[in-house]
Short mmCIF file of C-alpha atoms in Angstrom, two decimals:
data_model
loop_
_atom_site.label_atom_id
_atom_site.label_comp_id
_atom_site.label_asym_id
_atom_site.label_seq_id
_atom_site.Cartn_x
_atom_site.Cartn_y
_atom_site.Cartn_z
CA UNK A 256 198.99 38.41 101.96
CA UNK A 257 197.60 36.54 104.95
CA UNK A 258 199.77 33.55 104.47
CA UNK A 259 202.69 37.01 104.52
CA UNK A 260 201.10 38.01 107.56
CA UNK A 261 200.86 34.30 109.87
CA UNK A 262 204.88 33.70 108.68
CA UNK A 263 205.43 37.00 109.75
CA UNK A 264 203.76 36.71 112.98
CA UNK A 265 205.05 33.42 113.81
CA UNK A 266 208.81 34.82 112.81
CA UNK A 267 208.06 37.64 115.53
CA UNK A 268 206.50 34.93 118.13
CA UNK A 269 210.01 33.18 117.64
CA UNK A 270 212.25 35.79 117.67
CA UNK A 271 210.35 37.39 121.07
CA UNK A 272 211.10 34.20 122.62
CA UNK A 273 215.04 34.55 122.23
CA UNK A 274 217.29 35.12 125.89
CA UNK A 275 217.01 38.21 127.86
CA UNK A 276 220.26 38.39 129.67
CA UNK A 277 219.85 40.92 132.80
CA UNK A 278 223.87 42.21 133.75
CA UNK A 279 224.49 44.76 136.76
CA UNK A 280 227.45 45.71 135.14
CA UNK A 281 229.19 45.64 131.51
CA UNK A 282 231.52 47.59 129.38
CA UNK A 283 228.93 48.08 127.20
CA UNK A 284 226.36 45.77 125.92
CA UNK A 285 227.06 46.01 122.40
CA UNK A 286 230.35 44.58 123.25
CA UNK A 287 229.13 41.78 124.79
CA UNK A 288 226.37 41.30 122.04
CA UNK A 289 229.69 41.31 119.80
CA UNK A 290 231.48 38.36 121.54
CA UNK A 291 227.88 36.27 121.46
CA UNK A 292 227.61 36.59 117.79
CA UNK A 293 231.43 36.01 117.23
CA UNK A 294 231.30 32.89 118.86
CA UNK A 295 228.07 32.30 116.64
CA UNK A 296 225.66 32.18 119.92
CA UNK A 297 224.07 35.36 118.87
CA UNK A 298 220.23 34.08 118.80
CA UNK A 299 217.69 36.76 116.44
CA UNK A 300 216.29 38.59 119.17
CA UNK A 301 218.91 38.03 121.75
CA UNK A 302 218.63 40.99 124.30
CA UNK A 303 221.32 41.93 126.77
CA UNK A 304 220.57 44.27 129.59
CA UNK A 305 223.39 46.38 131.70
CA UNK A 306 222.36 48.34 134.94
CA UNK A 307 225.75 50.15 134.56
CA UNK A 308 227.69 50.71 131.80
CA UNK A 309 231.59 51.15 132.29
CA UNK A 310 231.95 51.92 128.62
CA UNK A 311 228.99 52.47 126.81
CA UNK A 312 229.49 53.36 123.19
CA UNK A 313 227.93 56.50 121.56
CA UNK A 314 228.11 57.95 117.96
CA UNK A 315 231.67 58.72 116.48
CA UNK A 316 233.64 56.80 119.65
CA UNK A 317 231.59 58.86 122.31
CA UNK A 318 230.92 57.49 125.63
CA UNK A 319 227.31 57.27 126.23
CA UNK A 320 227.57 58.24 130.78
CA UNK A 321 224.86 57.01 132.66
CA UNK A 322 223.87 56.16 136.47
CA UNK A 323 223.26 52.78 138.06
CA UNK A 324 219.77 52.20 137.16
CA UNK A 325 218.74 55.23 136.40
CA UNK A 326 218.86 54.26 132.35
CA UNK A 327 217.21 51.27 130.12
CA UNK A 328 220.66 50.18 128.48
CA UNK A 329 219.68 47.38 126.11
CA UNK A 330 221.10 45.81 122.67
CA UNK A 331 219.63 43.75 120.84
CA UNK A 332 221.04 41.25 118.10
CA UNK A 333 218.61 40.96 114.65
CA UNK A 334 219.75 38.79 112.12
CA UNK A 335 218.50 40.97 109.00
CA UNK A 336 215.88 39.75 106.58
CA UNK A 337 216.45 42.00 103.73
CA UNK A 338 219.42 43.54 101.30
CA UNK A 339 222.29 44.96 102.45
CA UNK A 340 221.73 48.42 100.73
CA UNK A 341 218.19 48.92 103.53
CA UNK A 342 220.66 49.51 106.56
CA UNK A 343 219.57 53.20 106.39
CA UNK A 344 215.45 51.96 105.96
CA UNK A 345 215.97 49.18 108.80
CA UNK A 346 217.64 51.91 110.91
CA UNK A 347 215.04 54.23 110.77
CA UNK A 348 212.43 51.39 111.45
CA UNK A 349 214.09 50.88 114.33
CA UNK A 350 213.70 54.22 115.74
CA UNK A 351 210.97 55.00 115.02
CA UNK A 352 210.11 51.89 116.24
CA UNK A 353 211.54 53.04 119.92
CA UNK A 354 209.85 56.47 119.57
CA UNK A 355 206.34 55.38 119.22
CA UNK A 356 207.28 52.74 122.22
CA UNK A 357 207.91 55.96 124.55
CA UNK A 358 204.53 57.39 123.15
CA UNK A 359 202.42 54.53 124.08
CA UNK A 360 202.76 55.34 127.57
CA UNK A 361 202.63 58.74 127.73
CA UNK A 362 200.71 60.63 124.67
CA UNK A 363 201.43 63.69 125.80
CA UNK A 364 205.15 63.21 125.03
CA UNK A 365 206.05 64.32 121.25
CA UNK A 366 209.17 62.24 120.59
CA UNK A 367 211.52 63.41 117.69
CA UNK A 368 214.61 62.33 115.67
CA UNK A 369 217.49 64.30 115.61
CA UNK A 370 219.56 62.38 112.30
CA UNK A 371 221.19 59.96 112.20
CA UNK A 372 219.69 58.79 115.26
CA UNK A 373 219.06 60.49 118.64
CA UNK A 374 215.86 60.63 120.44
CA UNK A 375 214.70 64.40 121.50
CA UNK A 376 212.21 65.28 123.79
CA UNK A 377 211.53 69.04 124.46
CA UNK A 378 214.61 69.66 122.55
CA UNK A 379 216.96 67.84 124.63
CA UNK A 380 218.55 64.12 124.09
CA UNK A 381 216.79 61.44 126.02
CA UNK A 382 218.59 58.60 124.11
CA UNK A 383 220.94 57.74 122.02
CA UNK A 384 220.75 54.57 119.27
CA UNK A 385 223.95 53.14 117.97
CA UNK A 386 223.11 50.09 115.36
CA UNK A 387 226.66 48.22 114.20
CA UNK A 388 226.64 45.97 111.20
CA UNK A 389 227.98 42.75 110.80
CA UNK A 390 228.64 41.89 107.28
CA UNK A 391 230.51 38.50 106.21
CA UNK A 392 231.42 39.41 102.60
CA UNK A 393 228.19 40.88 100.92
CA UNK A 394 226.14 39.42 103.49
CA UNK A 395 224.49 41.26 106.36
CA UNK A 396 224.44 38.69 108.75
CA UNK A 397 223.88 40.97 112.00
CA UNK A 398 222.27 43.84 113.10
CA UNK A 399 223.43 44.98 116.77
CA UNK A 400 220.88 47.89 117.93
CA UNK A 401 222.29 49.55 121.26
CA UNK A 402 219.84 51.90 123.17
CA UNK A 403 220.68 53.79 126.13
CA UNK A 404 217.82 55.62 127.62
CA UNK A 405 217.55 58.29 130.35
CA UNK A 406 214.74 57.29 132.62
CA UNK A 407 214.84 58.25 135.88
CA UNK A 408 217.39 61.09 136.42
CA UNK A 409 216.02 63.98 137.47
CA UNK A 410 219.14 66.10 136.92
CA UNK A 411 222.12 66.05 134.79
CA UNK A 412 225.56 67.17 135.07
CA UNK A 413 226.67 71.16 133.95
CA UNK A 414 229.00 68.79 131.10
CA UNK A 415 225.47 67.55 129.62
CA UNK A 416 223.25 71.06 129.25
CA UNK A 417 221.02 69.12 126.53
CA UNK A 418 220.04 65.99 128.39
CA UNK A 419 216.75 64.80 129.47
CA UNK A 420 215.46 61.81 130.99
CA UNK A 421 211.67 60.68 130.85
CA UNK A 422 210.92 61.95 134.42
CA UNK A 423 212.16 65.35 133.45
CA UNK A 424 209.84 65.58 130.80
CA UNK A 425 206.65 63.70 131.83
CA UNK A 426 204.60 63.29 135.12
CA UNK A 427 204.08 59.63 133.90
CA UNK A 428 205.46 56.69 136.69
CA UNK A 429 207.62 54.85 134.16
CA UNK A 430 208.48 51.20 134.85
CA UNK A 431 211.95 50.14 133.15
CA UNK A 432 210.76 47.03 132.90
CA UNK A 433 207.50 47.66 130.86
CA UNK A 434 209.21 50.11 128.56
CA UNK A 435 211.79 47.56 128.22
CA UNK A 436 209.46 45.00 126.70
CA UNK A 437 207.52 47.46 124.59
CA UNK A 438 210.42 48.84 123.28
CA UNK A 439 212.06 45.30 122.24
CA UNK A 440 208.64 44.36 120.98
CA UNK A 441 208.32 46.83 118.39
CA UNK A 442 211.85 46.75 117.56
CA UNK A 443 211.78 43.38 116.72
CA UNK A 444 208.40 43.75 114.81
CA UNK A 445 209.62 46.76 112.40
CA UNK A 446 212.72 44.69 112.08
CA UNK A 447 210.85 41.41 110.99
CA UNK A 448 209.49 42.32 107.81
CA UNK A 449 211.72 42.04 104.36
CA UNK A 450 210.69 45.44 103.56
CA UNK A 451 210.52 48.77 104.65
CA UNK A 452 208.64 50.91 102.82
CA UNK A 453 207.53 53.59 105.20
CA UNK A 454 209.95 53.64 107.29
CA UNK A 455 211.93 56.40 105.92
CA UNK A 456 208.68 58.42 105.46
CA UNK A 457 207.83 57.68 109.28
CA UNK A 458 210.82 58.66 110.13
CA UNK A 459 210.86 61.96 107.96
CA UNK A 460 207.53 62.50 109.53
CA UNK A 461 209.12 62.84 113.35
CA UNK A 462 212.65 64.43 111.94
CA UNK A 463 213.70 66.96 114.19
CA UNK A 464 214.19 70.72 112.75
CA UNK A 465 212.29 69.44 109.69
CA UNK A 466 211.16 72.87 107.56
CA UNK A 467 213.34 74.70 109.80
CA UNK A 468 216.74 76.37 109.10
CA UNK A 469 219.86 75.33 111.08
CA UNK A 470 223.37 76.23 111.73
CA UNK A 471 225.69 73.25 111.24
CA UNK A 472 229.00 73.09 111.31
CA UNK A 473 231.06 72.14 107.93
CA UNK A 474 235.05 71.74 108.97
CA UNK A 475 235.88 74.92 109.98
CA UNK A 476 232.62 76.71 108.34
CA UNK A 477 229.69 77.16 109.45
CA UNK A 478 226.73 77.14 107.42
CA UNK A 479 222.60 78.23 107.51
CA UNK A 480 220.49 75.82 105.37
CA UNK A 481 216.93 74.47 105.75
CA UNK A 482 216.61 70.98 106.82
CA UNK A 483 214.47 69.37 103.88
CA UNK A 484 214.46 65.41 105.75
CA UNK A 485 216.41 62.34 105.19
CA UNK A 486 217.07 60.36 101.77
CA UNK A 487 215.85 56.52 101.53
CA UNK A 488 220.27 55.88 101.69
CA UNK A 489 220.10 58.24 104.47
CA UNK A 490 221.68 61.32 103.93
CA UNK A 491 220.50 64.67 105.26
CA UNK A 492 219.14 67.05 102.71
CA UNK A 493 219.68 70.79 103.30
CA UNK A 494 218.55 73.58 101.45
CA UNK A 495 221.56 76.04 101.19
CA UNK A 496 220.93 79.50 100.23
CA UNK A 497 221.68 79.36 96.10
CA UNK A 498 218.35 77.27 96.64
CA UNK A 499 219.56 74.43 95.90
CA UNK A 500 219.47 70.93 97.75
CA UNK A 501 222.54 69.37 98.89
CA UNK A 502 222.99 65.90 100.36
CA UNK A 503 225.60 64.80 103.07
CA UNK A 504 226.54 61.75 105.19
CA UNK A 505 226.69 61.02 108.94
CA UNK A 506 229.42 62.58 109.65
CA UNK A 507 230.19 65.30 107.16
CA UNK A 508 228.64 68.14 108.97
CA UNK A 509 228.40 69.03 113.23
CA UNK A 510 224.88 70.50 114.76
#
């Protein structure tokens, strides 16, 4: 397990010293990560930083909005070490990953996970994580994981009533740049290993609403059930009232 542990380390060493490239403005940086591994220049551990996104890419087609600056808007390209059928395990890694990046500096933040993959603070949404997939027949040959985070804003627009930025919700002085590096750090840590056992239990362990009973939205329904946490394929699990547990996908139901 040693010999495990000095590859391992030595795979991180190498993959922390892949490009940074700094941008003052993009479409969106998962874009531009998706040219670089196109034209097969895509490095494992390339970062690419925006100060300004034009079109920055949420969940579902949203449009993540953000002001010069004022967010850490990052991607960063992993070539995956492990089977195809962990992209819900190497997900969660990853934000959990991010969430106990924001902790370091300030321990008096509690960061949670609102599934599949926001980042809530106070109750509000301080970031959003969008990970896109690359896979060349059964292969998963790329892992694009796109982070934009509200730092510095200290208000947000009537159109966004639950945003939050890390000023808002601590007295800490952030740095961009230092959160920057701790964040890609442990990302590319969690995402170095071939296996990801805890991840999903991690995650579970910071899952927003987790015991609690929620209203979602089910087409035109709308439903009460307990949130019970997140399978290991990564589907919620809800409690309904007959008692029983029922599973669903990304997608299938609206908070």
């Amino acid at each position: 397990s040693s010999k495990l542990k000095k590859t391992l380390s030595l795979n991180v060493k190498d993959v922390l010293q892949a490009p940074i490239l700094y941008f003052d403005s993009l479409d969106s940086t998962n874009n531009y990560a998706a040219g670089k591994i196109d034209a097969d220049t895509a490095h494992n551990g390339l970062t690419i930083i925006a100060k300004q996104q034009s079109a920055g890419k949420g969940q579902r087609g949203k449009i993540w909005e953000d002001k010069a600056g004022a967010s850490l808007l990052m991607s960063i390209v992993i070539i995956p070490k492990t089977r195809i059928d962990q992209q819900f395990s190497f997900s969660a890694a990853v934000v959990v990953a991010i969430a106990e990046a924001i902790e370091s500096f300030d321990p008096e933040i509690m960061v949670r996970i609102k599934f599949p993959n926001d980042i809530i603070i106070n109750d509000k949404k301080a970031a959003g994580i969008l990970i896109e997939n690359v896979l060349r027949g059964n292969l998963w040959t790329h892992a694009t994981i796109g982070l934009g985070l509200n730092i510095f804003q200290t208000s947000f627009p009537p159109s966004l009533p639950h945003a939050i930025s890390l000023r808002m919700a601590s007295q800490y002085n952030w740095d961009l740049s230092l959160l920057m590096q701790k964040i890609r750090s442990n990302i590319i840590e969690a995402t170095s290993g071939f296996s990801f056992g805890n991840s999903v239990v991690d995650y579970n362990e910071r899952l927003y609403k987790v015991g609690q009973k929620h209203f979602f939205l089910q087409g035109d329904k709308m439903i009460e059930a307990r949130i019970c946490g997140v399978s290991t394929e990564g589907k919620l699990m809800l409690r309904m009232e007959d008692g029983l547990i029922y599973y669903f996908a990304h997608g299938e139901l609206e908070w």
